[in-house]
Amino acid sequence: QVVAVVRLLGHDGSEWICRYANCFRGSSEANVHAESFVIADETILSAVRAGEVAELTLYLSYQPCHHSGGRFGGGEARQRRRAHRQHPTSCTEALIAYHEREL
């Protein structure tokens, strides 16, 4: 279980902390990763975009995945991914893109 904790410090000294966890949805490819919840959180985005955040710290219980997010699904898609040894999800790339786009 990956856990992400975000800590925001406001310019006014306020502090906001939230915890996120992976959401199992039946298969590795359908699961939602904790990092995805962080990226999609409108509270964080609103505060960052409004210029209210002095510091944002992200703590993760595991390093972000990079095309290695667990077991592959079934059928032809599974065979293709096994041949390339690649899972479709990369939280590493998603976090980098988020940082470049929002922070």
PDB file of N, CA and C in Angstrom:
ATOM      1  N   GLN A   1       0.839  -1.178   0.000  1.00  0.00           N
ATOM      2  CA  GLN A   1       0.000   0.000   0.000  1.00  0.00           C
ATOM      3  C   GLN A   1       0.887   1.244   0.000  1.00  0.00           C
ATOM      4  N   VAL A   2       0.801   2.034  -1.034  1.00  0.00           N
ATOM      5  CA  VAL A   2       1.535   3.294  -1.082  1.00  0.00           C
ATOM      6  C   VAL A   2       0.710   4.365  -0.383  1.00  0.00           C
ATOM      7  N   VAL A   3       1.372   5.119   0.467  1.00  0.00           N
ATOM      8  CA  VAL A   3       0.740   6.236   1.163  1.00  0.00           C
ATOM      9  C   VAL A   3       1.495   7.504   0.804  1.00  0.00           C
ATOM     10  N   ALA A   4       0.749   8.548   0.491  1.00  0.00           N
ATOM     11  CA  ALA A   4       1.325   9.866   0.215  1.00  0.00           C
ATOM     12  C   ALA A   4       0.769  10.843   1.241  1.00  0.00           C
ATOM     13  N   VAL A   5       1.641  11.653   1.795  1.00  0.00           N
ATOM     14  CA  VAL A   5       1.227  12.708   2.723  1.00  0.00           C
ATOM     15  C   VAL A   5       1.718  14.023   2.145  1.00  0.00           C
ATOM     16  N   VAL A   6       0.802  14.983   2.037  1.00  0.00           N
ATOM     17  CA  VAL A   6       1.154  16.311   1.532  1.00  0.00           C
ATOM     18  C   VAL A   6       1.041  17.298   2.691  1.00  0.00           C
ATOM     19  N   ARG A   7       2.054  18.130   2.802  1.00  0.00           N
ATOM     20  CA  ARG A   7       2.057  19.184   3.817  1.00  0.00           C
ATOM     21  C   ARG A   7       2.220  20.521   3.106  1.00  0.00           C
ATOM     22  N   LEU A   8       1.238  21.381   3.270  1.00  0.00           N
ATOM     23  CA  LEU A   8       1.304  22.729   2.714  1.00  0.00           C
ATOM     24  C   LEU A   8       1.510  23.724   3.844  1.00  0.00           C
ATOM     25  N   LEU A   9       2.437  24.642   3.648  1.00  0.00           N
ATOM     26  CA  LEU A   9       2.623  25.750   4.584  1.00  0.00           C
ATOM     27  C   LEU A   9       2.240  27.023   3.855  1.00  0.00           C
ATOM     28  N   GLY A  10       1.365  27.796   4.469  1.00  0.00           N
ATOM     29  CA  GLY A  10       0.932  29.045   3.871  1.00  0.00           C
ATOM     30  C   GLY A  10       1.867  30.181   4.228  1.00  0.00           C
ATOM     31  N   HIS A  11       1.810  31.231   3.449  1.00  0.00           N
ATOM     32  CA  HIS A  11       2.607  32.423   3.727  1.00  0.00           C
ATOM     33  C   HIS A  11       2.226  33.043   5.073  1.00  0.00           C
ATOM     34  N   ASP A  12       0.995  32.768   5.513  1.00  0.00           N
ATOM     35  CA  ASP A  12       0.514  33.315   6.786  1.00  0.00           C
ATOM     36  C   ASP A  12       0.822  32.402   7.978  1.00  0.00           C
ATOM     37  N   GLY A  13       1.589  31.327   7.749  1.00  0.00           N
ATOM     38  CA  GLY A  13       1.939  30.403   8.820  1.00  0.00           C
ATOM     39  C   GLY A  13       0.972  29.259   8.994  1.00  0.00           C
ATOM     40  N   SER A  14      -0.114  29.239   8.209  1.00  0.00           N
ATOM     41  CA  SER A  14      -1.072  28.140   8.311  1.00  0.00           C
ATOM     42  C   SER A  14      -0.458  26.850   7.770  1.00  0.00           C
ATOM     43  N   GLU A  15      -0.992  25.732   8.246  1.00  0.00           N
ATOM     44  CA  GLU A  15      -0.495  24.425   7.831  1.00  0.00           C
ATOM     45  C   GLU A  15      -1.677  23.544   7.468  1.00  0.00           C
ATOM     46  N   TRP A  16      -1.540  22.778   6.395  1.00  0.00           N
ATOM     47  CA  TRP A  16      -2.572  21.851   5.929  1.00  0.00           C
ATOM     48  C   TRP A  16      -1.884  20.543   5.614  1.00  0.00           C
ATOM     49  N   ILE A  17      -2.392  19.442   6.169  1.00  0.00           N
ATOM     50  CA  ILE A  17      -1.810  18.124   5.944  1.00  0.00           C
ATOM     51  C   ILE A  17      -2.913  17.176   5.509  1.00  0.00           C
ATOM     52  N   CYS A  18      -2.629  16.383   4.472  1.00  0.00           N
ATOM     53  CA  CYS A  18      -3.606  15.400   4.006  1.00  0.00           C
ATOM     54  C   CYS A  18      -2.886  14.108   3.635  1.00  0.00           C
ATOM     55  N   ARG A  19      -3.575  12.998   3.852  1.00  0.00           N
ATOM     56  CA  ARG A  19      -3.044  11.663   3.571  1.00  0.00           C
ATOM     57  C   ARG A  19      -3.836  11.038   2.431  1.00  0.00           C
ATOM     58  N   TYR A  20      -3.128  10.372   1.528  1.00  0.00           N
ATOM     59  CA  TYR A  20      -3.739   9.695   0.382  1.00  0.00           C
ATOM     60  C   TYR A  20      -3.198   8.265   0.333  1.00  0.00           C
ATOM     61  N   ALA A  21      -3.970   7.349  -0.239  1.00  0.00           N
ATOM     62  CA  ALA A  21      -3.517   5.963  -0.379  1.00  0.00           C
ATOM     63  C   ALA A  21      -3.999   5.402  -1.717  1.00  0.00           C
ATOM     64  N   ASN A  22      -3.322   4.364  -2.161  1.00  0.00           N
ATOM     65  CA  ASN A  22      -3.746   3.697  -3.389  1.00  0.00           C
ATOM     66  C   ASN A  22      -5.178   3.194  -3.243  1.00  0.00           C
ATOM     67  N   CYS A  23      -5.889   3.137  -4.365  1.00  0.00           N
ATOM     68  CA  CYS A  23      -7.257   2.616  -4.389  1.00  0.00           C
ATOM     69  C   CYS A  23      -7.282   1.389  -5.288  1.00  0.00           C
ATOM     70  N   PHE A  24      -7.530   0.236  -4.705  1.00  0.00           N
ATOM     71  CA  PHE A  24      -7.582  -1.009  -5.474  1.00  0.00           C
ATOM     72  C   PHE A  24      -8.894  -1.072  -6.244  1.00  0.00           C
ATOM     73  N   ARG A  25      -8.787  -1.314  -7.544  1.00  0.00           N
ATOM     74  CA  ARG A  25      -9.978  -1.401  -8.396  1.00  0.00           C
ATOM     75  C   ARG A  25     -10.001  -2.682  -9.212  1.00  0.00           C
ATOM     76  N   GLY A  26      -9.358  -3.720  -8.720  1.00  0.00           N
ATOM     77  CA  GLY A  26      -9.483  -5.028  -9.345  1.00  0.00           C
ATOM     78  C   GLY A  26      -8.300  -5.489 -10.166  1.00  0.00           C
ATOM     79  N   SER A  27      -7.499  -4.578 -10.672  1.00  0.00           N
ATOM     80  CA  SER A  27      -6.313  -4.979 -11.436  1.00  0.00           C
ATOM     81  C   SER A  27      -5.270  -3.876 -11.357  1.00  0.00           C
ATOM     82  N   SER A  28      -4.061  -4.237 -11.635  1.00  0.00           N
ATOM     83  CA  SER A  28      -2.964  -3.272 -11.558  1.00  0.00           C
ATOM     84  C   SER A  28      -3.205  -2.065 -12.450  1.00  0.00           C
ATOM     85  N   GLU A  29      -3.743  -2.295 -13.637  1.00  0.00           N
ATOM     86  CA  GLU A  29      -3.952  -1.193 -14.573  1.00  0.00           C
ATOM     87  C   GLU A  29      -5.147  -0.321 -14.200  1.00  0.00           C
ATOM     88  N   ALA A  30      -6.108  -0.863 -13.462  1.00  0.00           N
ATOM     89  CA  ALA A  30      -7.296  -0.096 -13.066  1.00  0.00           C
ATOM     90  C   ALA A  30      -7.113   0.609 -11.721  1.00  0.00           C
ATOM     91  N   ASN A  31      -6.141   0.173 -10.933  1.00  0.00           N
ATOM     92  CA  ASN A  31      -5.914   0.780  -9.628  1.00  0.00           C
ATOM     93  C   ASN A  31      -5.552   2.257  -9.781  1.00  0.00           C
ATOM     94  N   VAL A  32      -5.916   3.051  -8.784  1.00  0.00           N
ATOM     95  CA  VAL A  32      -5.558   4.465  -8.780  1.00  0.00           C
ATOM     96  C   VAL A  32      -4.460   4.658  -7.734  1.00  0.00           C
ATOM     97  N   HIS A  33      -3.350   5.232  -8.145  1.00  0.00           N
ATOM     98  CA  HIS A  33      -2.209   5.404  -7.265  1.00  0.00           C
ATOM     99  C   HIS A  33      -2.380   6.636  -6.386  1.00  0.00           C
ATOM    100  N   ALA A  34      -1.774   6.596  -5.211  1.00  0.00           N
ATOM    101  CA  ALA A  34      -1.861   7.706  -4.260  1.00  0.00           C
ATOM    102  C   ALA A  34      -1.420   9.019  -4.893  1.00  0.00           C
ATOM    103  N   GLU A  35      -0.376   8.960  -5.722  1.00  0.00           N
ATOM    104  CA  GLU A  35       0.128  10.166  -6.368  1.00  0.00           C
ATOM    105  C   GLU A  35      -0.923  10.805  -7.272  1.00  0.00           C
ATOM    106  N   SER A  36      -1.762   9.983  -7.889  1.00  0.00           N
ATOM    107  CA  SER A  36      -2.829  10.499  -8.752  1.00  0.00           C
ATOM    108  C   SER A  36      -3.848  11.307  -7.955  1.00  0.00           C
ATOM    109  N   PHE A  37      -4.126  10.862  -6.737  1.00  0.00           N
ATOM    110  CA  PHE A  37      -5.047  11.611  -5.877  1.00  0.00           C
ATOM    111  C   PHE A  37      -4.452  12.958  -5.479  1.00  0.00           C
ATOM    112  N   VAL A  38      -3.149  12.979  -5.214  1.00  0.00           N
ATOM    113  CA  VAL A  38      -2.473  14.233  -4.879  1.00  0.00           C
ATOM    114  C   VAL A  38      -2.592  15.211  -6.035  1.00  0.00           C
ATOM    115  N   ILE A  39      -2.248  14.739  -7.227  1.00  0.00           N
ATOM    116  CA  ILE A  39      -2.244  15.585  -8.423  1.00  0.00           C
ATOM    117  C   ILE A  39      -3.639  16.146  -8.717  1.00  0.00           C
ATOM    118  N   ALA A  40      -4.666  15.357  -8.442  1.00  0.00           N
ATOM    119  CA  ALA A  40      -6.037  15.762  -8.762  1.00  0.00           C
ATOM    120  C   ALA A  40      -6.718  16.576  -7.652  1.00  0.00           C
ATOM    121  N   ASP A  41      -6.079  16.719  -6.502  1.00  0.00           N
ATOM    122  CA  ASP A  41      -6.719  17.385  -5.368  1.00  0.00           C
ATOM    123  C   ASP A  41      -6.902  18.878  -5.645  1.00  0.00           C
ATOM    124  N   GLU A  42      -8.148  19.296  -5.744  1.00  0.00           N
ATOM    125  CA  GLU A  42      -8.478  20.696  -6.059  1.00  0.00           C
ATOM    126  C   GLU A  42      -8.106  21.653  -4.934  1.00  0.00           C
ATOM    127  N   THR A  43      -8.067  21.175  -3.697  1.00  0.00           N
ATOM    128  CA  THR A  43      -7.673  22.035  -2.583  1.00  0.00           C
ATOM    129  C   THR A  43      -6.222  22.474  -2.747  1.00  0.00           C
ATOM    130  N   ILE A  44      -5.362  21.529  -3.095  1.00  0.00           N
ATOM    131  CA  ILE A  44      -3.950  21.862  -3.311  1.00  0.00           C
ATOM    132  C   ILE A  44      -3.813  22.789  -4.506  1.00  0.00           C
ATOM    133  N   LEU A  45      -4.437  22.410  -5.626  1.00  0.00           N
ATOM    134  CA  LEU A  45      -4.332  23.224  -6.848  1.00  0.00           C
ATOM    135  C   LEU A  45      -4.825  24.649  -6.623  1.00  0.00           C
ATOM    136  N   SER A  46      -5.940  24.800  -5.947  1.00  0.00           N
ATOM    137  CA  SER A  46      -6.498  26.139  -5.697  1.00  0.00           C
ATOM    138  C   SER A  46      -5.545  26.988  -4.870  1.00  0.00           C
ATOM    139  N   ALA A  47      -4.993  26.397  -3.816  1.00  0.00           N
ATOM    140  CA  ALA A  47      -4.077  27.135  -2.950  1.00  0.00           C
ATOM    141  C   ALA A  47      -2.796  27.516  -3.691  1.00  0.00           C
ATOM    142  N   VAL A  48      -2.263  26.591  -4.488  1.00  0.00           N
ATOM    143  CA  VAL A  48      -1.042  26.879  -5.252  1.00  0.00           C
ATOM    144  C   VAL A  48      -1.305  27.966  -6.284  1.00  0.00           C
ATOM    145  N   ARG A  49      -2.394  27.823  -7.022  1.00  0.00           N
ATOM    146  CA  ARG A  49      -2.710  28.791  -8.075  1.00  0.00           C
ATOM    147  C   ARG A  49      -3.035  30.175  -7.522  1.00  0.00           C
ATOM    148  N   ALA A  50      -3.538  30.232  -6.295  1.00  0.00           N
ATOM    149  CA  ALA A  50      -3.863  31.517  -5.669  1.00  0.00           C
ATOM    150  C   ALA A  50      -2.633  32.165  -5.021  1.00  0.00           C
ATOM    151  N   GLY A  51      -1.505  31.458  -5.062  1.00  0.00           N
ATOM    152  CA  GLY A  51      -0.281  32.005  -4.478  1.00  0.00           C
ATOM    153  C   GLY A  51      -0.244  31.953  -2.969  1.00  0.00           C
ATOM    154  N   GLU A  52      -1.064  31.089  -2.364  1.00  0.00           N
ATOM    155  CA  GLU A  52      -1.156  31.008  -0.906  1.00  0.00           C
ATOM    156  C   GLU A  52      -0.127  30.069  -0.278  1.00  0.00           C
ATOM    157  N   VAL A  53       0.563  29.283  -1.108  1.00  0.00           N
ATOM    158  CA  VAL A  53       1.453  28.245  -0.596  1.00  0.00           C
ATOM    159  C   VAL A  53       2.901  28.716  -0.599  1.00  0.00           C
ATOM    160  N   ALA A  54       3.517  28.686   0.584  1.00  0.00           N
ATOM    161  CA  ALA A  54       4.933  29.033   0.701  1.00  0.00           C
ATOM    162  C   ALA A  54       5.798  27.801   0.489  1.00  0.00           C
ATOM    163  N   GLU A  55       5.262  26.657   0.894  1.00  0.00           N
ATOM    164  CA  GLU A  55       6.031  25.410   0.805  1.00  0.00           C
ATOM    165  C   GLU A  55       5.090  24.234   0.653  1.00  0.00           C
ATOM    166  N   LEU A  56       5.412  23.323  -0.254  1.00  0.00           N
ATOM    167  CA  LEU A  56       4.661  22.083  -0.424  1.00  0.00           C
ATOM    168  C   LEU A  56       5.654  20.942  -0.287  1.00  0.00           C
ATOM    169  N   THR A  57       5.370  20.032   0.637  1.00  0.00           N
ATOM    170  CA  THR A  57       6.230  18.872   0.856  1.00  0.00           C
ATOM    171  C   THR A  57       5.405  17.613   0.619  1.00  0.00           C
ATOM    172  N   LEU A  58       5.961  16.684  -0.158  1.00  0.00           N
ATOM    173  CA  LEU A  58       5.304  15.408  -0.445  1.00  0.00           C
ATOM    174  C   LEU A  58       6.140  14.288   0.149  1.00  0.00           C
ATOM    175  N   TYR A  59       5.528  13.501   1.015  1.00  0.00           N
ATOM    176  CA  TYR A  59       6.164  12.321   1.596  1.00  0.00           C
ATOM    177  C   TYR A  59       5.497  11.096   0.986  1.00  0.00           C
ATOM    178  N   LEU A  60       6.295  10.116   0.574  1.00  0.00           N
ATOM    179  CA  LEU A  60       5.771   8.864   0.023  1.00  0.00           C
ATOM    180  C   LEU A  60       6.346   7.680   0.791  1.00  0.00           C
ATOM    181  N   SER A  61       5.520   6.661   1.026  1.00  0.00           N
ATOM    182  CA  SER A  61       6.003   5.471   1.720  1.00  0.00           C
ATOM    183  C   SER A  61       6.876   4.607   0.809  1.00  0.00           C
ATOM    184  N   TYR A  62       6.728   4.753  -0.494  1.00  0.00           N
ATOM    185  CA  TYR A  62       7.571   4.073  -1.482  1.00  0.00           C
ATOM    186  C   TYR A  62       7.922   5.077  -2.561  1.00  0.00           C
ATOM    187  N   GLN A  63       9.010   4.822  -3.276  1.00  0.00           N
ATOM    188  CA  GLN A  63       9.339   5.703  -4.392  1.00  0.00           C
ATOM    189  C   GLN A  63       8.244   5.608  -5.450  1.00  0.00           C
ATOM    190  N   PRO A  64       8.022   6.668  -6.223  1.00  0.00           N
ATOM    191  CA  PRO A  64       6.971   6.627  -7.250  1.00  0.00           C
ATOM    192  C   PRO A  64       7.283   5.562  -8.301  1.00  0.00           C
ATOM    193  N   CYS A  65       6.261   4.890  -8.774  1.00  0.00           N
ATOM    194  CA  CYS A  65       6.464   3.857  -9.792  1.00  0.00           C
ATOM    195  C   CYS A  65       6.903   4.501 -11.108  1.00  0.00           C
ATOM    196  N   HIS A  66       7.519   3.701 -11.931  1.00  0.00           N
ATOM    197  CA  HIS A  66       7.897   4.143 -13.278  1.00  0.00           C
ATOM    198  C   HIS A  66       7.763   2.934 -14.193  1.00  0.00           C
ATOM    199  N   HIS A  67       6.552   2.747 -14.694  1.00  0.00           N
ATOM    200  CA  HIS A  67       6.230   1.615 -15.569  1.00  0.00           C
ATOM    201  C   HIS A  67       6.506   0.278 -14.885  1.00  0.00           C
ATOM    202  N   SER A  68       6.226   0.231 -13.579  1.00  0.00           N
ATOM    203  CA  SER A  68       6.459  -1.015 -12.841  1.00  0.00           C
ATOM    204  C   SER A  68       5.396  -1.227 -11.780  1.00  0.00           C
ATOM    205  N   GLY A  69       4.175  -0.828 -12.057  1.00  0.00           N
ATOM    206  CA  GLY A  69       3.120  -0.793 -11.050  1.00  0.00           C
ATOM    207  C   GLY A  69       2.406  -2.092 -10.776  1.00  0.00           C
ATOM    208  N   GLY A  70       3.080  -3.206 -10.659  1.00  0.00           N
ATOM    209  CA  GLY A  70       2.411  -4.436 -10.247  1.00  0.00           C
ATOM    210  C   GLY A  70       2.218  -5.418 -11.370  1.00  0.00           C
ATOM    211  N   ARG A  71       1.232  -6.277 -11.183  1.00  0.00           N
ATOM    212  CA  ARG A  71       0.972  -7.354 -12.143  1.00  0.00           C
ATOM    213  C   ARG A  71       0.297  -6.821 -13.394  1.00  0.00           C
ATOM    214  N   PHE A  72       0.574  -7.495 -14.484  1.00  0.00           N
ATOM    215  CA  PHE A  72      -0.039  -7.131 -15.751  1.00  0.00           C
ATOM    216  C   PHE A  72      -1.430  -7.739 -15.872  1.00  0.00           C
ATOM    217  N   GLY A  73      -2.282  -7.103 -16.672  1.00  0.00           N
ATOM    218  CA  GLY A  73      -3.624  -7.624 -16.932  1.00  0.00           C
ATOM    219  C   GLY A  73      -3.560  -8.863 -17.812  1.00  0.00           C
ATOM    220  N   GLY A  74      -4.710  -9.321 -18.287  1.00  0.00           N
ATOM    221  CA  GLY A  74      -4.748 -10.536 -19.084  1.00  0.00           C
ATOM    222  C   GLY A  74      -4.795 -10.276 -20.576  1.00  0.00           C
ATOM    223  N   GLY A  75      -4.811 -11.345 -21.354  1.00  0.00           N
ATOM    224  CA  GLY A  75      -4.999 -11.275 -22.799  1.00  0.00           C
ATOM    225  C   GLY A  75      -3.797 -10.757 -23.575  1.00  0.00           C
ATOM    226  N   GLU A  76      -4.112 -10.260 -24.780  1.00  0.00           N
ATOM    227  CA  GLU A  76      -3.067  -9.774 -25.682  1.00  0.00           C
ATOM    228  C   GLU A  76      -2.275  -8.612 -25.096  1.00  0.00           C
ATOM    229  N   ALA A  77      -2.968  -7.688 -24.443  1.00  0.00           N
ATOM    230  CA  ALA A  77      -2.287  -6.537 -23.849  1.00  0.00           C
ATOM    231  C   ALA A  77      -1.234  -7.011 -22.850  1.00  0.00           C
ATOM    232  N   ARG A  78      -1.576  -8.029 -22.105  1.00  0.00           N
ATOM    233  CA  ARG A  78      -0.627  -8.577 -21.126  1.00  0.00           C
ATOM    234  C   ARG A  78       0.612  -9.111 -21.827  1.00  0.00           C
ATOM    235  N   GLN A  79       0.406  -9.821 -22.891  1.00  0.00           N
ATOM    236  CA  GLN A  79       1.538 -10.386 -23.622  1.00  0.00           C
ATOM    237  C   GLN A  79       2.444  -9.298 -24.183  1.00  0.00           C
ATOM    238  N   ARG A  80       1.846  -8.227 -24.720  1.00  0.00           N
ATOM    239  CA  ARG A  80       2.656  -7.119 -25.259  1.00  0.00           C
ATOM    240  C   ARG A  80       3.475  -6.457 -24.157  1.00  0.00           C
ATOM    241  N   ARG A  81       2.845  -6.193 -23.018  1.00  0.00           N
ATOM    242  CA  ARG A  81       3.562  -5.531 -21.934  1.00  0.00           C
ATOM    243  C   ARG A  81       4.649  -6.424 -21.359  1.00  0.00           C
ATOM    244  N   ARG A  82       4.345  -7.713 -21.259  1.00  0.00           N
ATOM    245  CA  ARG A  82       5.367  -8.645 -20.779  1.00  0.00           C
ATOM    246  C   ARG A  82       6.565  -8.655 -21.719  1.00  0.00           C
ATOM    247  N   ALA A  83       6.292  -8.609 -23.009  1.00  0.00           N
ATOM    248  CA  ALA A  83       7.380  -8.611 -23.986  1.00  0.00           C
ATOM    249  C   ALA A  83       8.254  -7.371 -23.820  1.00  0.00           C
ATOM    250  N   HIS A  84       7.638  -6.240 -23.477  1.00  0.00           N
ATOM    251  CA  HIS A  84       8.392  -4.991 -23.307  1.00  0.00           C
ATOM    252  C   HIS A  84       8.763  -4.734 -21.853  1.00  0.00           C
ATOM    253  N   ARG A  85       8.275  -5.605 -20.946  1.00  0.00           N
ATOM    254  CA  ARG A  85       8.535  -5.439 -19.516  1.00  0.00           C
ATOM    255  C   ARG A  85       8.138  -4.047 -19.033  1.00  0.00           C
ATOM    256  N   GLN A  86       6.957  -3.599 -19.450  1.00  0.00           N
ATOM    257  CA  GLN A  86       6.561  -2.236 -19.127  1.00  0.00           C
ATOM    258  C   GLN A  86       5.101  -2.162 -18.708  1.00  0.00           C
ATOM    259  N   HIS A  87       4.858  -1.532 -17.566  1.00  0.00           N
ATOM    260  CA  HIS A  87       3.515  -1.246 -17.079  1.00  0.00           C
ATOM    261  C   HIS A  87       3.126   0.130 -17.630  1.00  0.00           C
ATOM    262  N   PRO A  88       1.861   0.379 -17.925  1.00  0.00           N
ATOM    263  CA  PRO A  88       1.478   1.652 -18.544  1.00  0.00           C
ATOM    264  C   PRO A  88       1.573   2.878 -17.629  1.00  0.00           C
ATOM    265  N   THR A  89       1.650   2.685 -16.316  1.00  0.00           N
ATOM    266  CA  THR A  89       1.622   3.808 -15.388  1.00  0.00           C
ATOM    267  C   THR A  89       3.022   4.244 -14.972  1.00  0.00           C
ATOM    268  N   SER A  90       3.243   5.552 -14.923  1.00  0.00           N
ATOM    269  CA  SER A  90       4.485   6.105 -14.366  1.00  0.00           C
ATOM    270  C   SER A  90       4.122   7.295 -13.482  1.00  0.00           C
ATOM    271  N   CYS A  91       4.082   7.060 -12.180  1.00  0.00           N
ATOM    272  CA  CYS A  91       3.834   8.173 -11.251  1.00  0.00           C
ATOM    273  C   CYS A  91       5.026   9.128 -11.240  1.00  0.00           C
ATOM    274  N   THR A  92       6.206   8.625 -11.548  1.00  0.00           N
ATOM    275  CA  THR A  92       7.376   9.489 -11.647  1.00  0.00           C
ATOM    276  C   THR A  92       7.149  10.554 -12.710  1.00  0.00           C
ATOM    277  N   GLU A  93       6.747  10.138 -13.901  1.00  0.00           N
ATOM    278  CA  GLU A  93       6.490  11.092 -14.983  1.00  0.00           C
ATOM    279  C   GLU A  93       5.328  12.014 -14.651  1.00  0.00           C
ATOM    280  N   ALA A  94       4.294  11.484 -14.010  1.00  0.00           N
ATOM    281  CA  ALA A  94       3.130  12.309 -13.645  1.00  0.00           C
ATOM    282  C   ALA A  94       3.508  13.389 -12.638  1.00  0.00           C
ATOM    283  N   LEU A  95       4.336  13.039 -11.648  1.00  0.00           N
ATOM    284  CA  LEU A  95       4.755  14.030 -10.649  1.00  0.00           C
ATOM    285  C   LEU A  95       5.678  15.092 -11.256  1.00  0.00           C
ATOM    286  N   ILE A  96       6.550  14.682 -12.162  1.00  0.00           N
ATOM    287  CA  ILE A  96       7.421  15.655 -12.835  1.00  0.00           C
ATOM    288  C   ILE A  96       6.581  16.632 -13.656  1.00  0.00           C
ATOM    289  N   ALA A  97       5.618  16.100 -14.401  1.00  0.00           N
ATOM    290  CA  ALA A  97       4.751  16.959 -15.224  1.00  0.00           C
ATOM    291  C   ALA A  97       3.941  17.903 -14.327  1.00  0.00           C
ATOM    292  N   TYR A  98       3.436  17.414 -13.212  1.00  0.00           N
ATOM    293  CA  TYR A  98       2.684  18.236 -12.261  1.00  0.00           C
ATOM    294  C   TYR A  98       3.556  19.372 -11.730  1.00  0.00           C
ATOM    295  N   HIS A  99       4.768  19.034 -11.353  1.00  0.00           N
ATOM    296  CA  HIS A  99       5.699  20.036 -10.841  1.00  0.00           C
ATOM    297  C   HIS A  99       5.964  21.112 -11.885  1.00  0.00           C
ATOM    298  N   GLU A 100       6.241  20.686 -13.106  1.00  0.00           N
ATOM    299  CA  GLU A 100       6.518  21.668 -14.177  1.00  0.00           C
ATOM    300  C   GLU A 100       5.298  22.530 -14.510  1.00  0.00           C
ATOM    301  N   ARG A 101       4.119  21.929 -14.457  1.00  0.00           N
ATOM    302  CA  ARG A 101       2.894  22.627 -14.840  1.00  0.00           C
ATOM    303  C   ARG A 101       2.347  23.527 -13.740  1.00  0.00           C
ATOM    304  N   GLU A 102       2.414  23.096 -12.495  1.00  0.00           N
ATOM    305  CA  GLU A 102       1.725  23.793 -11.401  1.00  0.00           C
ATOM    306  C   GLU A 102       2.637  24.479 -10.394  1.00  0.00           C
ATOM    307  N   LEU A 103       3.840  23.972 -10.224  1.00  0.00           N
ATOM    308  CA  LEU A 103       4.692  24.517  -9.170  1.00  0.00           C
ATOM    309  C   LEU A 103       5.801  25.342  -9.767  1.00  0.00           C
TER     310      LEU A 103
END
